[in-house]
mmCIF file of C-alpha atoms in Angstrom:
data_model
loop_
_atom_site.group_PDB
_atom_site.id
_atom_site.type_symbol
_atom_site.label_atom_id
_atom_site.label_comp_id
_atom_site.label_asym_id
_atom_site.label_seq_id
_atom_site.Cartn_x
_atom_site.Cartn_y
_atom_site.Cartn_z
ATOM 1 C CA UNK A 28 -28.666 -10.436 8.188
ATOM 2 C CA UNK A 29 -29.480 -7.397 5.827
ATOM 3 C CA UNK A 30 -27.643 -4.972 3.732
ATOM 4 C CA UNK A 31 -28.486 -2.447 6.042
ATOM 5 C CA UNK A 32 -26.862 -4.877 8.998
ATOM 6 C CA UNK A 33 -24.077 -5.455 7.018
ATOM 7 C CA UNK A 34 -23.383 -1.351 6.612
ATOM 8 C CA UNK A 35 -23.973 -1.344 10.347
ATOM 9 C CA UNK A 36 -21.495 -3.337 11.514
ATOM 10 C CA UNK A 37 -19.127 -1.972 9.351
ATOM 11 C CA UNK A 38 -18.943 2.004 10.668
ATOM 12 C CA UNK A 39 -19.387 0.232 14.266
ATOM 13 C CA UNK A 40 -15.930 -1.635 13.495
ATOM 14 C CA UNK A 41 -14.397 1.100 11.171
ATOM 15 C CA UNK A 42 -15.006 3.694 13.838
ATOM 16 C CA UNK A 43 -14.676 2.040 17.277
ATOM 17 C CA UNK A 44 -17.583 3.658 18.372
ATOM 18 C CA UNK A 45 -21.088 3.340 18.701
ATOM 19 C CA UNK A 46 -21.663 7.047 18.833
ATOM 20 C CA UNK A 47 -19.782 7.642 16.021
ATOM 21 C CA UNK A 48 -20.795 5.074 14.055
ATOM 22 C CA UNK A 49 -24.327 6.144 14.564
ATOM 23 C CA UNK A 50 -23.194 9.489 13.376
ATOM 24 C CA UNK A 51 -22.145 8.060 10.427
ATOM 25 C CA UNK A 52 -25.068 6.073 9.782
ATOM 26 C CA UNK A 53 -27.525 8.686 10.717
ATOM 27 C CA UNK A 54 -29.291 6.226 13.008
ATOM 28 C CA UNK A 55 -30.036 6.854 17.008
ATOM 29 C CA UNK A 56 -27.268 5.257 19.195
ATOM 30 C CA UNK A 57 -29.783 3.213 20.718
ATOM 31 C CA UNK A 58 -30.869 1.599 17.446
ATOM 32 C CA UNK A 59 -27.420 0.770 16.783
ATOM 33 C CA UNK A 60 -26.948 -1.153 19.643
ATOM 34 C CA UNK A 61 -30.037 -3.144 19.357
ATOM 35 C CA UNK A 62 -28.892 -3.816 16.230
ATOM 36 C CA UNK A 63 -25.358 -5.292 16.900
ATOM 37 C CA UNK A 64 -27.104 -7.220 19.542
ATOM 38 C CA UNK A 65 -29.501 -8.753 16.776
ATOM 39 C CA UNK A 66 -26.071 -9.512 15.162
ATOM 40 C CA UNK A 67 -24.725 -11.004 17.845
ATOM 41 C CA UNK A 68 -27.875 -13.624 19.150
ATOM 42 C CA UNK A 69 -28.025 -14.584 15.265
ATOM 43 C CA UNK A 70 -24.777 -15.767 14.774
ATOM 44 C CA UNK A 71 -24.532 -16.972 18.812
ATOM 45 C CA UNK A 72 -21.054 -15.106 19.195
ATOM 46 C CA UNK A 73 -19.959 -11.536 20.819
ATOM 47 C CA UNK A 74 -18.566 -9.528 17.657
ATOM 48 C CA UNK A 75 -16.758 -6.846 19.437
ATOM 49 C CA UNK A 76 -15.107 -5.801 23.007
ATOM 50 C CA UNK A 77 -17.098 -3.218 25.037
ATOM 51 C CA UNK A 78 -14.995 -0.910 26.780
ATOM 52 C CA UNK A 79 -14.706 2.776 28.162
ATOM 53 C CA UNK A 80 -12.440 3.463 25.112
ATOM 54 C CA UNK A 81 -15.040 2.287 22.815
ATOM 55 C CA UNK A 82 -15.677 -0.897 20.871
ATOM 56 C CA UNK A 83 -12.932 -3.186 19.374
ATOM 57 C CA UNK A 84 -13.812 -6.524 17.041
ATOM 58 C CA UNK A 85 -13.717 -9.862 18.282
ATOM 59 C CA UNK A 86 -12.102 -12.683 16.726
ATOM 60 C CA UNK A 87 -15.329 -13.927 15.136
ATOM 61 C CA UNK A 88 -16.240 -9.756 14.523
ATOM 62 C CA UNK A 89 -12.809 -9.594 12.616
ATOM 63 C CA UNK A 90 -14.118 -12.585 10.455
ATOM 64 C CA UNK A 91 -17.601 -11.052 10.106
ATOM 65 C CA UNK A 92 -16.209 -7.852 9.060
ATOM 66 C CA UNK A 93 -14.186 -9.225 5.895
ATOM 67 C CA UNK A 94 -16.860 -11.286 4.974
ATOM 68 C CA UNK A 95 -19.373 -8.370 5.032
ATOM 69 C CA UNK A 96 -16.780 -6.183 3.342
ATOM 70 C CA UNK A 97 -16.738 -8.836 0.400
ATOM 71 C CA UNK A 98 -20.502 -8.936 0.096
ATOM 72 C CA UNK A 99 -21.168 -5.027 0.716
ATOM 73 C CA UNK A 100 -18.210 -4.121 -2.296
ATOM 74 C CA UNK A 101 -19.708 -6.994 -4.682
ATOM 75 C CA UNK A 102 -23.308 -4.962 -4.037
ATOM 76 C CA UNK A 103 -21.583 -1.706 -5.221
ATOM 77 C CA UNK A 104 -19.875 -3.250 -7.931
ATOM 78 C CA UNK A 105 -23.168 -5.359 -9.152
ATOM 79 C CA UNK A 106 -25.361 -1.916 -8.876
ATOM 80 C CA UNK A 107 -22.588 0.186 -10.521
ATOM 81 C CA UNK A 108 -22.557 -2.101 -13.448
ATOM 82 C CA UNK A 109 -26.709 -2.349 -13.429
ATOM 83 C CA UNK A 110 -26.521 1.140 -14.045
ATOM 84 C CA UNK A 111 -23.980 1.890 -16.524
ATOM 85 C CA UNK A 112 -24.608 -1.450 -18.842
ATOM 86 C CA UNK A 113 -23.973 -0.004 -22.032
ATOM 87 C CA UNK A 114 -23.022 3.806 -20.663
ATOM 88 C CA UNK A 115 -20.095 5.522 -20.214
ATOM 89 C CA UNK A 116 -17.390 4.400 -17.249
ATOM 90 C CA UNK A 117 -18.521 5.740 -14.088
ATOM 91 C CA UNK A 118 -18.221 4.126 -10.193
ATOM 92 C CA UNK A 119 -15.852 4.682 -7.406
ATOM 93 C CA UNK A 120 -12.191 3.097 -7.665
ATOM 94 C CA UNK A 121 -10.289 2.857 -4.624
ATOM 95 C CA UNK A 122 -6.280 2.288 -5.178
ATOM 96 C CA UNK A 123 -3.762 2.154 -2.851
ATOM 97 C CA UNK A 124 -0.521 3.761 -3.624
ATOM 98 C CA UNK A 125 3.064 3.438 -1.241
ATOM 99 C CA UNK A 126 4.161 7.117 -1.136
ATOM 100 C CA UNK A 127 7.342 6.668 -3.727
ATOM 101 C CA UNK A 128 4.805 5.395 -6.112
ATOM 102 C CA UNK A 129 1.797 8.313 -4.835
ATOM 103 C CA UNK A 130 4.584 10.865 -5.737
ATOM 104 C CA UNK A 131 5.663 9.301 -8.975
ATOM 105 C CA UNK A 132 2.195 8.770 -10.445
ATOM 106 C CA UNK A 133 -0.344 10.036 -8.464
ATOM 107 C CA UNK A 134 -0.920 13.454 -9.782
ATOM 108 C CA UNK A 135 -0.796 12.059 -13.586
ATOM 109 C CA UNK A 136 -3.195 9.317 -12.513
ATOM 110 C CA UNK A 137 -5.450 11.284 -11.228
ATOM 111 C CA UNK A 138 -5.388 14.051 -14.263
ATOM 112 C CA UNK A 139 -5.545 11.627 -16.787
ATOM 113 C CA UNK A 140 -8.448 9.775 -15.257
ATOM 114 C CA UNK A 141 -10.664 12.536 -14.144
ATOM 115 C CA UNK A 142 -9.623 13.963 -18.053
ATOM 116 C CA UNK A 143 -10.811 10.208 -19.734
ATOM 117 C CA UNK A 144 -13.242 8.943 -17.461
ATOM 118 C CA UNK A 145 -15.447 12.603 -15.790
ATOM 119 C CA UNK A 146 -18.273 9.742 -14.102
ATOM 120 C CA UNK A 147 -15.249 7.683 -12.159
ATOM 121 C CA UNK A 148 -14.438 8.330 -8.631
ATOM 122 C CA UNK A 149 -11.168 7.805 -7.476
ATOM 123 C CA UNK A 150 -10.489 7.050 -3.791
ATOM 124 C CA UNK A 151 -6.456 6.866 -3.057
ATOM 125 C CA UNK A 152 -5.101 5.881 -0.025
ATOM 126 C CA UNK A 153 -1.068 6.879 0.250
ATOM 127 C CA UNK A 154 0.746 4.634 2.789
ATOM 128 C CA UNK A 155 3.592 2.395 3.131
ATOM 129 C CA UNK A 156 3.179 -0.661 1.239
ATOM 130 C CA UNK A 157 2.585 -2.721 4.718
ATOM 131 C CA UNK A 158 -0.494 -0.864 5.132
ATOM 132 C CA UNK A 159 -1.546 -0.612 1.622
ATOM 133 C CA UNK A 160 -1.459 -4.702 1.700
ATOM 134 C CA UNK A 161 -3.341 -4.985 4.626
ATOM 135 C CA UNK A 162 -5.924 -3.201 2.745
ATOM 136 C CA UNK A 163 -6.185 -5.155 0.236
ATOM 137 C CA UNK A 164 -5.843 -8.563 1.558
ATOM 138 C CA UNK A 165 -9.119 -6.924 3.596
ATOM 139 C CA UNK A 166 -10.627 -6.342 -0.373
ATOM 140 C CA UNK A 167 -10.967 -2.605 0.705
ATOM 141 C CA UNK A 168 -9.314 -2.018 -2.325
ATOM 142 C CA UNK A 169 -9.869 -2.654 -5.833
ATOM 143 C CA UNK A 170 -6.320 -3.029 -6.546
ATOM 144 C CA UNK A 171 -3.072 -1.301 -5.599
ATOM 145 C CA UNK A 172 0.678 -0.985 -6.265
ATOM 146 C CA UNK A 173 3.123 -3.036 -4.243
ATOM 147 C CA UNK A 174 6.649 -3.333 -4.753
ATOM 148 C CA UNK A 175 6.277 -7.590 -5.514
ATOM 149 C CA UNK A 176 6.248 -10.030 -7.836
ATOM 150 C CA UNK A 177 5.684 -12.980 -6.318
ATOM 151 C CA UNK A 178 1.491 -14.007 -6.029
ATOM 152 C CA UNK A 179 -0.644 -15.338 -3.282
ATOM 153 C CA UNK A 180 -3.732 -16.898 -2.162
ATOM 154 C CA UNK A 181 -4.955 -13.639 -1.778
ATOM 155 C CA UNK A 182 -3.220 -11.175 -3.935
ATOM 156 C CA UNK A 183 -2.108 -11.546 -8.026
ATOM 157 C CA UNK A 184 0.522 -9.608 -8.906
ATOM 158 C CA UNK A 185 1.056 -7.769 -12.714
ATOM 159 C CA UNK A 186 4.657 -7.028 -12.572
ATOM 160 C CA UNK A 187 4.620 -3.343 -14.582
ATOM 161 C CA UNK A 188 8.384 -2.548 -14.180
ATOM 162 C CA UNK A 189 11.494 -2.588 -12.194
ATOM 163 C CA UNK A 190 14.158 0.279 -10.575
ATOM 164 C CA UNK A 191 17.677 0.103 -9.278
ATOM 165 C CA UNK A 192 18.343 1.203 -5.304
ATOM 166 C CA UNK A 193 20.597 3.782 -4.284
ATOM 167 C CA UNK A 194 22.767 3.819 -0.731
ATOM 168 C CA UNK A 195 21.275 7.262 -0.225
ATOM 169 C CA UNK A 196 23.550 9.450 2.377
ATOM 170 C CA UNK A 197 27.190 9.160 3.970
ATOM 171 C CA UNK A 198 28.038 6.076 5.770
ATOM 172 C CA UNK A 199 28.950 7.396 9.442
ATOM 173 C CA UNK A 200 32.984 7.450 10.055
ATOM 174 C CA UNK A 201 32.825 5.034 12.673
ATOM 175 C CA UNK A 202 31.520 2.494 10.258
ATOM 176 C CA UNK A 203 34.005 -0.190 8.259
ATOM 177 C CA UNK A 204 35.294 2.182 5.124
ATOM 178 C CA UNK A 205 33.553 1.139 1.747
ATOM 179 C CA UNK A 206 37.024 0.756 0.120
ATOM 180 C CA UNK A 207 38.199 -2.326 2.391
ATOM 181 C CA UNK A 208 35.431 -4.282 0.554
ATOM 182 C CA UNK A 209 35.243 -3.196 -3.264
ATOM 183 C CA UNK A 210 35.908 -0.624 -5.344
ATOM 184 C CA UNK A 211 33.506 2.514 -4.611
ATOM 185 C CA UNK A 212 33.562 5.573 -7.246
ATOM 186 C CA UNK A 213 31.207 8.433 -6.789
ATOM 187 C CA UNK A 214 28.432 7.805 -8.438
ATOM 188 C CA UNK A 215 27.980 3.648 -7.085
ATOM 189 C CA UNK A 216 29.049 2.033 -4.440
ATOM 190 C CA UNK A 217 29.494 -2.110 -4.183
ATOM 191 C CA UNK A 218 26.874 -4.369 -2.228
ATOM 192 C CA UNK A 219 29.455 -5.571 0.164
ATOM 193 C CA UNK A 220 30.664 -2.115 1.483
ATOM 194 C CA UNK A 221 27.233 -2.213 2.956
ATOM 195 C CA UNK A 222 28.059 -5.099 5.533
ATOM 196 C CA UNK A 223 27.324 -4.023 9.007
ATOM 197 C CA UNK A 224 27.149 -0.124 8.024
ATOM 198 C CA UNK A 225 24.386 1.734 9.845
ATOM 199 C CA UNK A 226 21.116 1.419 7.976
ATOM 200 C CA UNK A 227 17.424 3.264 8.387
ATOM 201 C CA UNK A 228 15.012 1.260 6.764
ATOM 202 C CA UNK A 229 11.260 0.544 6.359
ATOM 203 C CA UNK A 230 9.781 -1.702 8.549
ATOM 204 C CA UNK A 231 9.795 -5.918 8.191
ATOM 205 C CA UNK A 232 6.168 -5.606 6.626
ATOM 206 C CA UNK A 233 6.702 -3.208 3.689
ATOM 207 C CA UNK A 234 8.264 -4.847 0.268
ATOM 208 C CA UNK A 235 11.859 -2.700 0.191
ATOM 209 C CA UNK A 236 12.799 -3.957 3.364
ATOM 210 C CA UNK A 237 11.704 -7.662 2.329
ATOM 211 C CA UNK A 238 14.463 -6.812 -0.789
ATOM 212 C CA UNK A 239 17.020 -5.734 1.359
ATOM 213 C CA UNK A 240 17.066 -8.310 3.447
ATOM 214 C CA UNK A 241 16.309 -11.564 1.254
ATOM 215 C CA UNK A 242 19.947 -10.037 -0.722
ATOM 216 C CA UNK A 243 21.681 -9.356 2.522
ATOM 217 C CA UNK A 244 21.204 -12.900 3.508
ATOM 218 C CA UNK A 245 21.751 -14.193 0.417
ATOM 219 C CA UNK A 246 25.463 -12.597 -0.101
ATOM 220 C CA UNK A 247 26.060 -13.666 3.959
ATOM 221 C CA UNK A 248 25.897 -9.710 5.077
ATOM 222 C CA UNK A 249 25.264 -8.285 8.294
ATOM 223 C CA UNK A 250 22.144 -6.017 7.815
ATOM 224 C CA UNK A 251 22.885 -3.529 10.788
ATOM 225 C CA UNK A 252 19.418 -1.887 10.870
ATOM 226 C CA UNK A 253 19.317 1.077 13.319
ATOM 227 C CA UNK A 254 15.816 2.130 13.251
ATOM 228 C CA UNK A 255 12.678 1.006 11.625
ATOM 229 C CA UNK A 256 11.087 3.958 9.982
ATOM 230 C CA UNK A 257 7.468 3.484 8.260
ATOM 231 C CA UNK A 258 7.867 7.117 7.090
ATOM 232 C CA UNK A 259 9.619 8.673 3.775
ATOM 233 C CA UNK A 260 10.242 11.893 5.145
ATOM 234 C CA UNK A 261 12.068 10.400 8.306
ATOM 235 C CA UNK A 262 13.899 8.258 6.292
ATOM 236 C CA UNK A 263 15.416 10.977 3.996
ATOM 237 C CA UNK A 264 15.430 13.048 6.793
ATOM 238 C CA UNK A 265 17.949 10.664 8.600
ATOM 239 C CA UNK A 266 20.279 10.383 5.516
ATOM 240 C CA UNK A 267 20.886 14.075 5.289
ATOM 241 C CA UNK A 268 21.536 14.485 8.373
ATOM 242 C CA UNK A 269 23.824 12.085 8.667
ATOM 243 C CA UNK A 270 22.224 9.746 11.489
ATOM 244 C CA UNK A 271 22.431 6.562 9.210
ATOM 245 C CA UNK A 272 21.831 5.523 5.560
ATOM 246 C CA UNK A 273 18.858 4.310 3.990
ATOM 247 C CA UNK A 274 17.902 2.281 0.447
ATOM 248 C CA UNK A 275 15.860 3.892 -1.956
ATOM 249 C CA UNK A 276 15.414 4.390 -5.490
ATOM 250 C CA UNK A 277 16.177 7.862 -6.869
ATOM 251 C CA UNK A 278 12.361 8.179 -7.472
ATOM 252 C CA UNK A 279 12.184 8.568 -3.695
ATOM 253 C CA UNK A 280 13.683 11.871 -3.703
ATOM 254 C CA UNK A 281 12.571 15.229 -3.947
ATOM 255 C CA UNK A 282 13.605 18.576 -5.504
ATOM 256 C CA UNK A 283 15.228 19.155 -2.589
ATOM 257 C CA UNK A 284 17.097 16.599 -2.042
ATOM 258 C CA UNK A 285 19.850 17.342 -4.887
ATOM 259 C CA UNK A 286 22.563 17.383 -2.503
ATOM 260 C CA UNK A 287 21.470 14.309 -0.215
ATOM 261 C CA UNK A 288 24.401 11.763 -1.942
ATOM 262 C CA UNK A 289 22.959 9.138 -3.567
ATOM 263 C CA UNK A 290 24.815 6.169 -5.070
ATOM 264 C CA UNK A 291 23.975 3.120 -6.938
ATOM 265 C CA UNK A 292 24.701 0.147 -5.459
ATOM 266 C CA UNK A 293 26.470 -2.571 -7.509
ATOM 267 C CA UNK A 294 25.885 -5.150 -8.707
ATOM 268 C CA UNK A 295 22.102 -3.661 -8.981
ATOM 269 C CA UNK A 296 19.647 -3.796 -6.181
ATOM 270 C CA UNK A 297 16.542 -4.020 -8.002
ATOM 271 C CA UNK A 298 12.532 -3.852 -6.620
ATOM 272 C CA UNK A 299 9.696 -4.568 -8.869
ATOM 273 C CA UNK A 300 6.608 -2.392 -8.757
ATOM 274 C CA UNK A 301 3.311 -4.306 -9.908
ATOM 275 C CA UNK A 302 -0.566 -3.624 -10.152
ATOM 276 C CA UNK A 303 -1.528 -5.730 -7.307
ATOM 277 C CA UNK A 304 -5.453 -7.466 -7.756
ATOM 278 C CA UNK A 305 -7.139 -9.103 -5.075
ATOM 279 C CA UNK A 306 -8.390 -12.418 -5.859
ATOM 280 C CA UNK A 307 -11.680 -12.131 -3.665
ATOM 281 C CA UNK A 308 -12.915 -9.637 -5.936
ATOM 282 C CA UNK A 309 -14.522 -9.029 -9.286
ATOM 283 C CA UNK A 310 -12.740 -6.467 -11.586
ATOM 284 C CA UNK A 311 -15.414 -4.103 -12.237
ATOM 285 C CA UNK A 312 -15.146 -1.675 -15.611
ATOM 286 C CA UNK A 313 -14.225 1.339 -13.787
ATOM 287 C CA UNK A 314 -11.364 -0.748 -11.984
ATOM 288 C CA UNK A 315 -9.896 -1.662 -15.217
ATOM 289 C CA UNK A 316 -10.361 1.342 -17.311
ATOM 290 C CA UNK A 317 -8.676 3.029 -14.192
ATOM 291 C CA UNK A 318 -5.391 0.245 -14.403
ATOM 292 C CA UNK A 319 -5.499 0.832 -17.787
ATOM 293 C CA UNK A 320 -4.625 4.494 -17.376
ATOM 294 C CA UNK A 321 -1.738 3.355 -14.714
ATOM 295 C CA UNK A 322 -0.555 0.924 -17.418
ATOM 296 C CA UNK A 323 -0.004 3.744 -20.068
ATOM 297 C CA UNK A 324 1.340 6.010 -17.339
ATOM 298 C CA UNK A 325 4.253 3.676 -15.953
ATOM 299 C CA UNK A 326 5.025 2.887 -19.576
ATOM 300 C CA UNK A 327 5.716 6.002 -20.553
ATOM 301 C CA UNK A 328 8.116 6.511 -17.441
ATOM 302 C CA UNK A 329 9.775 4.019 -18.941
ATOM 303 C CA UNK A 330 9.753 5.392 -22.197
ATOM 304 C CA UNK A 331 11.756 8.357 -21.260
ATOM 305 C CA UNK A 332 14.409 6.528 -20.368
ATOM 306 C CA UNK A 333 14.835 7.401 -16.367
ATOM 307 C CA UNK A 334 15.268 4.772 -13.431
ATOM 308 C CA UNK A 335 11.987 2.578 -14.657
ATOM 309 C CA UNK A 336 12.567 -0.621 -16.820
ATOM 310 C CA UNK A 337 10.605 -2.897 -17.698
ATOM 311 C CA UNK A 338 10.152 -5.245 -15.380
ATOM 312 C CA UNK A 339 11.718 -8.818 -15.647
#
């Protein structure tokens, strides 16, 4: 199995199609095909699942493909450091950001780098944080920002700082009144007046909701979860129109949402944001000059004295 083998099977998998994976490759459809059948009488296993709709991977594909991934990134890296031993930092950087944390730092990221570092290429992907950690436990990412703290086999976590959550909306009037279970004022409200009220929130997968719900059960709450929404704007959306509540910190909201109320919730709800670095990979220069920039950015968020503290 060859480089060129390896980039093969990729576009086949990241496309789900022969013919546009052949686009992609600028190789005849044909070729392609002979080629993932080369694949699959070497290794003795079908790699994908033929169909009308296109091709899907296998079991044994889905291993091949992270595998190949691994190799095909450590090529880049090696040949991007081959050729700028002793130069100036250059290569391609791919980061994933969670939307909060694309809005909060993406722009300035991307200034400062393309400012500092003219020969780097950044690649961003802007998701929710499920996502973004599905694509880096698949190493298609040299590192990203996660709202965690806590490592793993494949992940290591560099907590960079923490921010307080807000009950963001009005809790509907057929839910239990905050002021049965604490003392509310406007600008906070207490964690228990959030038993059973109405909630939107992220999905299971993404790092708020694992928050949420690890302090709910901890204080014996009901978490009353309405609707699982994997999107900011639906989230927000929801709150002002007064369909449900969500959590979020105040860096989640716009310009335009000055009137959307927003209150702290007490004692504080906190999420930590780190620099997320897949184990399976090598840092290459242009990875860490780029975290280095992200570093100096977050701290001086925290500098000016706004929802970011230092973490732990």
């Amino acid at each position: 199995m060859d480089i060129r083998a390896m980039r093969y099977f990729v576009a086949i998998v990241d496309q789900g199609s022969l013919t546009r994976a052949a686009e992609v490759v600028c190789v005849a459809q044909p070729a392609l095909s002979q080629q993932l059948a080369t694949l699959e009488d070497e290794f003795g296993v079908p790699l994908v699942h033929r169909s009308a709709k296109g091709v899907r991977p296998t079991e044994a594909g889905k291993t091949l493909y992270r595998h190949v991934r691994n190799i095909l990134r450590q090529v880049e890296i090696a040949g991007a450091d081959v050729r700028v031993a002793g130069a100036e930092v250059s290569g391609t950087v791919a980061i994933g950001l969670p939307t909060t944390a694309a809005a909060a730092f993406g722009m300035a990221l991307i200034r400062t780098v393309r400012q500092r570092y003219p020969q780097v290429r950044l690649q961003l992907f802007e998701s929710m944080s499920g996502y973004i950690s599905e694509l880096l436990n698949q190493n298609r990412l040299d590192f990203a920002i996660l709202f965690r703290d806590t490592p793993s086999r494949a992940v290591e976590p560099e907590p960079l700082a923490s921010e307080p959550l807000y009950l963001i909306g009005t809790p509907p009037v057929t839910a239990p009144r905050p002021g049965k279970r604490g003392s509310a004022t406007a600008d906070t409200v207490p964690l228990k007046a959030l038993d059973g009220i109405p909630l939107v929130l992220p999905s299971g997968s993404q790092g708020l909701r694992e928050v949420v719900e690890r302090t709910f059960a901890k204080a014996g709450m009901n978490l009353n979860v309405v609707a699982d929404l994997d999107s900011l704007p639906f989230l927000l959306a929801s709150a002002r129109e007064g369909l449900a509540c969500t959590i979020l910190p105040a860096s989640s909201l716009g310009d335009g949402d000055a009137t959307v109320p927003r209150r702290l919730i007490v004692p504080e709800l906190r999420r930590t944001l780190s620099l997320c670095w897949p184990r399976a990979l090598p840092r290459s220069n242009a990875a860490e000059a780029v975290a280095d920039v992200l570093r100096e950015i977050v701290g001086e968020r925290i500098a000016l004295g706004g929802s970011l503290a230092p973490a732990g």
